[in-house]
Amino acid sequence: LVPIQSGMLAGVAKIYGIRDKDDANEIIDTIIKVGGTTMGGKALLNALKAIPGLNVAAAVLNAAVAGSITLAAGEISNVLFQKAYTKEIELKGIDWDKEITKMFEEYMPGIIDALKALAQNNNGKIDIKSIGEALAKLSKTFLKDSKKQ
């Protein structure tokens, strides 16, 4: 999954004309590290396991976690690279671990709430297709929110 996520984030950097590979790679590496090893995956997995009546196979649960982290990583990179493109931020001199951790903490509750609602609306029975649809719908919400800022 990491190579796919890295490619996706590098593509987002390219869209915004981020030419300095060192700066882009530092941000991409940090997004992937923070999303996969810190609260992102663990909090999501624990939240999904805590949903009353949730009856999901391990593969579906893993897909939900991987998809959710990938969605958050893409949204975070979009916001950061857009701000760099518009000169709202400079890529050098920022504590990326701190900033990206803060952004994951902002995005993950919305993702968790969307997956909880999905499970509740389907009596605890969700599948990979419904997870994908829920995350796609949520990504449109993130897009609208980023345009407001």
PDB file of C-alpha atoms in Angstrom:
ATOM      1  CA  LEU A   1       0.000   0.000   0.000  1.00  0.00           C
ATOM      2  CA  VAL A   2       2.844   2.400   0.793  1.00  0.00           C
ATOM      3  CA  PRO A   3       4.128   2.545  -2.824  1.00  0.00           C
ATOM      4  CA  ILE A   4       0.613   3.346  -4.051  1.00  0.00           C
ATOM      5  CA  GLN A   5       0.166   6.050  -1.422  1.00  0.00           C
ATOM      6  CA  SER A   6       3.609   7.496  -2.205  1.00  0.00           C
ATOM      7  CA  GLY A   7       2.757   7.660  -5.898  1.00  0.00           C
ATOM      8  CA  MET A   8      -0.580   9.302  -5.170  1.00  0.00           C
ATOM      9  CA  LEU A   9       0.997  11.949  -2.940  1.00  0.00           C
ATOM     10  CA  ALA A  10       3.811  12.591  -5.435  1.00  0.00           C
ATOM     11  CA  GLY A  11       1.112  13.096  -8.074  1.00  0.00           C
ATOM     12  CA  VAL A  12      -0.622  15.663  -5.881  1.00  0.00           C
ATOM     13  CA  ALA A  13       2.689  17.491  -5.386  1.00  0.00           C
ATOM     14  CA  LYS A  14       3.203  17.518  -9.155  1.00  0.00           C
ATOM     15  CA  ILE A  15      -0.283  18.960  -9.742  1.00  0.00           C
ATOM     16  CA  TYR A  16       0.646  21.933  -7.555  1.00  0.00           C
ATOM     17  CA  GLY A  17       4.013  22.366  -9.230  1.00  0.00           C
ATOM     18  CA  ILE A  18       6.092  21.404  -6.208  1.00  0.00           C
ATOM     19  CA  ARG A  19       9.447  21.113  -7.954  1.00  0.00           C
ATOM     20  CA  ASP A  20      11.797  20.525  -5.031  1.00  0.00           C
ATOM     21  CA  LYS A  21      11.763  16.759  -4.657  1.00  0.00           C
ATOM     22  CA  ASP A  22      13.470  16.915  -1.265  1.00  0.00           C
ATOM     23  CA  ASP A  23      10.721  19.090   0.207  1.00  0.00           C
ATOM     24  CA  ALA A  24       7.947  17.024  -1.367  1.00  0.00           C
ATOM     25  CA  ASN A  25       9.527  13.718  -0.335  1.00  0.00           C
ATOM     26  CA  GLU A  26       9.923  14.866   3.270  1.00  0.00           C
ATOM     27  CA  ILE A  27       6.230  15.759   3.435  1.00  0.00           C
ATOM     28  CA  ILE A  28       5.127  12.572   1.657  1.00  0.00           C
ATOM     29  CA  ASP A  29       7.272  10.371   3.895  1.00  0.00           C
ATOM     30  CA  THR A  30       5.918  12.096   6.999  1.00  0.00           C
ATOM     31  CA  ILE A  31       2.283  11.807   5.877  1.00  0.00           C
ATOM     32  CA  ILE A  32       2.711   8.082   5.278  1.00  0.00           C
ATOM     33  CA  LYS A  33       4.610   7.545   8.522  1.00  0.00           C
ATOM     34  CA  VAL A  34       2.137   9.477  10.651  1.00  0.00           C
ATOM     35  CA  GLY A  35      -0.882   7.930   8.954  1.00  0.00           C
ATOM     36  CA  GLY A  36       0.335   4.378   9.221  1.00  0.00           C
ATOM     37  CA  THR A  37       2.154   4.239  12.508  1.00  0.00           C
ATOM     38  CA  THR A  38       0.550   6.666  14.888  1.00  0.00           C
ATOM     39  CA  MET A  39      -2.981   7.375  15.906  1.00  0.00           C
ATOM     40  CA  GLY A  40      -4.433   7.201  12.405  1.00  0.00           C
ATOM     41  CA  GLY A  41      -4.679   3.466  11.938  1.00  0.00           C
ATOM     42  CA  LYS A  42      -4.853   2.488  15.585  1.00  0.00           C
ATOM     43  CA  ALA A  43      -7.606   4.942  16.479  1.00  0.00           C
ATOM     44  CA  LEU A  44      -9.621   3.981  13.447  1.00  0.00           C
ATOM     45  CA  LEU A  45      -9.293   0.257  14.082  1.00  0.00           C
ATOM     46  CA  ASN A  46     -10.253   0.656  17.756  1.00  0.00           C
ATOM     47  CA  ALA A  47     -13.204   2.874  16.850  1.00  0.00           C
ATOM     48  CA  LEU A  48     -14.494   0.398  14.295  1.00  0.00           C
ATOM     49  CA  LYS A  49     -14.152  -2.518  16.714  1.00  0.00           C
ATOM     50  CA  ALA A  50     -16.142  -0.539  19.298  1.00  0.00           C
ATOM     51  CA  ILE A  51     -19.215  -0.072  17.096  1.00  0.00           C
ATOM     52  CA  PRO A  52     -22.059  -2.034  18.702  1.00  0.00           C
ATOM     53  CA  GLY A  53     -23.300  -4.851  16.497  1.00  0.00           C
ATOM     54  CA  LEU A  54     -20.576  -4.423  13.904  1.00  0.00           C
ATOM     55  CA  ASN A  55     -20.119  -7.737  12.159  1.00  0.00           C
ATOM     56  CA  VAL A  56     -17.177  -7.396   9.820  1.00  0.00           C
ATOM     57  CA  ALA A  57     -14.542  -9.828   8.614  1.00  0.00           C
ATOM     58  CA  ALA A  58     -10.926  -8.907   9.255  1.00  0.00           C
ATOM     59  CA  ALA A  59     -10.276  -8.257   5.550  1.00  0.00           C
ATOM     60  CA  VAL A  60     -13.118  -5.745   5.410  1.00  0.00           C
ATOM     61  CA  LEU A  61     -11.898  -4.060   8.572  1.00  0.00           C
ATOM     62  CA  ASN A  62      -8.375  -3.822   7.149  1.00  0.00           C
ATOM     63  CA  ALA A  63      -9.785  -2.381   3.909  1.00  0.00           C
ATOM     64  CA  ALA A  64     -11.679   0.240   5.896  1.00  0.00           C
ATOM     65  CA  VAL A  65      -8.539   1.247   7.774  1.00  0.00           C
ATOM     66  CA  ALA A  66      -6.321   1.305   4.668  1.00  0.00           C
ATOM     67  CA  GLY A  67      -8.876   3.224   2.629  1.00  0.00           C
ATOM     68  CA  SER A  68      -9.471   5.714   5.407  1.00  0.00           C
ATOM     69  CA  ILE A  69      -5.799   6.426   5.965  1.00  0.00           C
ATOM     70  CA  THR A  70      -5.247   6.768   2.214  1.00  0.00           C
ATOM     71  CA  LEU A  71      -8.177   9.203   1.985  1.00  0.00           C
ATOM     72  CA  ALA A  72      -6.846  11.296   4.871  1.00  0.00           C
ATOM     73  CA  ALA A  73      -3.304  11.223   3.448  1.00  0.00           C
ATOM     74  CA  GLY A  74      -4.558  12.444   0.075  1.00  0.00           C
ATOM     75  CA  GLU A  75      -6.620  15.210   1.615  1.00  0.00           C
ATOM     76  CA  ILE A  76      -3.764  16.345   3.839  1.00  0.00           C
ATOM     77  CA  SER A  77      -1.308  16.421   0.942  1.00  0.00           C
ATOM     78  CA  ASN A  78      -3.818  18.334  -1.157  1.00  0.00           C
ATOM     79  CA  VAL A  79      -4.220  20.990   1.532  1.00  0.00           C
ATOM     80  CA  LEU A  80      -0.483  21.314   2.207  1.00  0.00           C
ATOM     81  CA  PHE A  81       0.622  21.429  -1.421  1.00  0.00           C
ATOM     82  CA  GLN A  82      -2.185  23.841  -2.296  1.00  0.00           C
ATOM     83  CA  LYS A  83      -1.030  26.172   0.483  1.00  0.00           C
ATOM     84  CA  ALA A  84       2.549  25.917  -0.773  1.00  0.00           C
ATOM     85  CA  TYR A  85       1.377  26.673  -4.321  1.00  0.00           C
ATOM     86  CA  THR A  86      -0.509  29.786  -3.199  1.00  0.00           C
ATOM     87  CA  LYS A  87       2.492  30.831  -1.043  1.00  0.00           C
ATOM     88  CA  GLU A  88       0.388  30.584   2.100  1.00  0.00           C
ATOM     89  CA  ILE A  89       3.139  28.425   3.611  1.00  0.00           C
ATOM     90  CA  GLU A  90       6.804  27.757   2.914  1.00  0.00           C
ATOM     91  CA  LEU A  91       7.810  24.107   2.772  1.00  0.00           C
ATOM     92  CA  LYS A  92      11.119  24.635   4.539  1.00  0.00           C
ATOM     93  CA  GLY A  93      11.430  25.064   8.280  1.00  0.00           C
ATOM     94  CA  ILE A  94       8.142  23.441   9.320  1.00  0.00           C
ATOM     95  CA  ASP A  95       7.930  20.659  11.901  1.00  0.00           C
ATOM     96  CA  TRP A  96       6.118  18.266   9.551  1.00  0.00           C
ATOM     97  CA  ASP A  97       5.647  15.532  12.162  1.00  0.00           C
ATOM     98  CA  LYS A  98       3.754  17.962  14.381  1.00  0.00           C
ATOM     99  CA  GLU A  99       1.736  19.604  11.585  1.00  0.00           C
ATOM    100  CA  ILE A 100       0.744  16.372   9.864  1.00  0.00           C
ATOM    101  CA  THR A 101      -0.144  14.651  13.146  1.00  0.00           C
ATOM    102  CA  LYS A 102      -2.418  17.605  13.927  1.00  0.00           C
ATOM    103  CA  MET A 103      -4.047  17.317  10.496  1.00  0.00           C
ATOM    104  CA  PHE A 104      -4.655  13.574  10.881  1.00  0.00           C
ATOM    105  CA  GLU A 105      -6.251  14.331  14.245  1.00  0.00           C
ATOM    106  CA  GLU A 106      -8.580  16.770  12.464  1.00  0.00           C
ATOM    107  CA  TYR A 107      -9.529  14.428   9.598  1.00  0.00           C
ATOM    108  CA  MET A 108      -9.850  11.068  11.343  1.00  0.00           C
ATOM    109  CA  PRO A 109     -12.902  11.843  13.527  1.00  0.00           C
ATOM    110  CA  GLY A 110     -14.941  12.676  10.412  1.00  0.00           C
ATOM    111  CA  ILE A 111     -13.839   9.446   8.775  1.00  0.00           C
ATOM    112  CA  ILE A 112     -14.621   7.435  11.892  1.00  0.00           C
ATOM    113  CA  ASP A 113     -18.051   9.064  12.179  1.00  0.00           C
ATOM    114  CA  ALA A 114     -18.819   8.267   8.523  1.00  0.00           C
ATOM    115  CA  LEU A 115     -17.902   4.602   8.999  1.00  0.00           C
ATOM    116  CA  LYS A 116     -19.878   4.395  12.259  1.00  0.00           C
ATOM    117  CA  ALA A 117     -22.923   5.846  10.502  1.00  0.00           C
ATOM    118  CA  LEU A 118     -22.474   3.352   7.678  1.00  0.00           C
ATOM    119  CA  ALA A 119     -22.422   0.460  10.138  1.00  0.00           C
ATOM    120  CA  GLN A 120     -25.421   1.768  12.082  1.00  0.00           C
ATOM    121  CA  ASN A 121     -27.449   2.301   8.906  1.00  0.00           C
ATOM    122  CA  ASN A 122     -26.749  -1.283   7.819  1.00  0.00           C
ATOM    123  CA  ASN A 123     -27.320  -3.039  11.158  1.00  0.00           C
ATOM    124  CA  GLY A 124     -23.590  -3.540  11.639  1.00  0.00           C
ATOM    125  CA  LYS A 125     -23.126  -5.283   8.296  1.00  0.00           C
ATOM    126  CA  ILE A 126     -20.802  -3.499   5.927  1.00  0.00           C
ATOM    127  CA  ASP A 127     -18.763  -4.699   2.990  1.00  0.00           C
ATOM    128  CA  ILE A 128     -15.843  -3.385   0.994  1.00  0.00           C
ATOM    129  CA  LYS A 129     -18.099  -1.813  -1.646  1.00  0.00           C
ATOM    130  CA  SER A 130     -20.109   0.158   0.925  1.00  0.00           C
ATOM    131  CA  ILE A 131     -16.895   1.313   2.616  1.00  0.00           C
ATOM    132  CA  GLY A 132     -15.565   2.556  -0.713  1.00  0.00           C
ATOM    133  CA  GLU A 133     -18.809   4.402  -1.424  1.00  0.00           C
ATOM    134  CA  ALA A 134     -18.820   5.995   2.042  1.00  0.00           C
ATOM    135  CA  LEU A 135     -15.204   7.146   1.698  1.00  0.00           C
ATOM    136  CA  ALA A 136     -15.872   8.532  -1.807  1.00  0.00           C
ATOM    137  CA  LYS A 137     -18.829  10.501  -0.453  1.00  0.00           C
ATOM    138  CA  LEU A 138     -16.723  11.763   2.436  1.00  0.00           C
ATOM    139  CA  SER A 139     -13.934  12.868   0.081  1.00  0.00           C
ATOM    140  CA  LYS A 140     -16.433  15.140  -1.686  1.00  0.00           C
ATOM    141  CA  THR A 141     -17.185  16.716   1.700  1.00  0.00           C
ATOM    142  CA  PHE A 142     -13.458  17.329   2.271  1.00  0.00           C
ATOM    143  CA  LEU A 143     -13.228  18.913  -1.177  1.00  0.00           C
ATOM    144  CA  LYS A 144     -16.091  21.303  -0.396  1.00  0.00           C
ATOM    145  CA  ASP A 145     -14.526  22.187   2.971  1.00  0.00           C
ATOM    146  CA  SER A 146     -11.119  22.910   1.424  1.00  0.00           C
ATOM    147  CA  LYS A 147     -12.701  25.277  -1.112  1.00  0.00           C
ATOM    148  CA  LYS A 148     -14.321  27.243   1.734  1.00  0.00           C
ATOM    149  CA  GLN A 149     -10.927  27.894   3.384  1.00  0.00           C
TER     150      GLN A 149
END
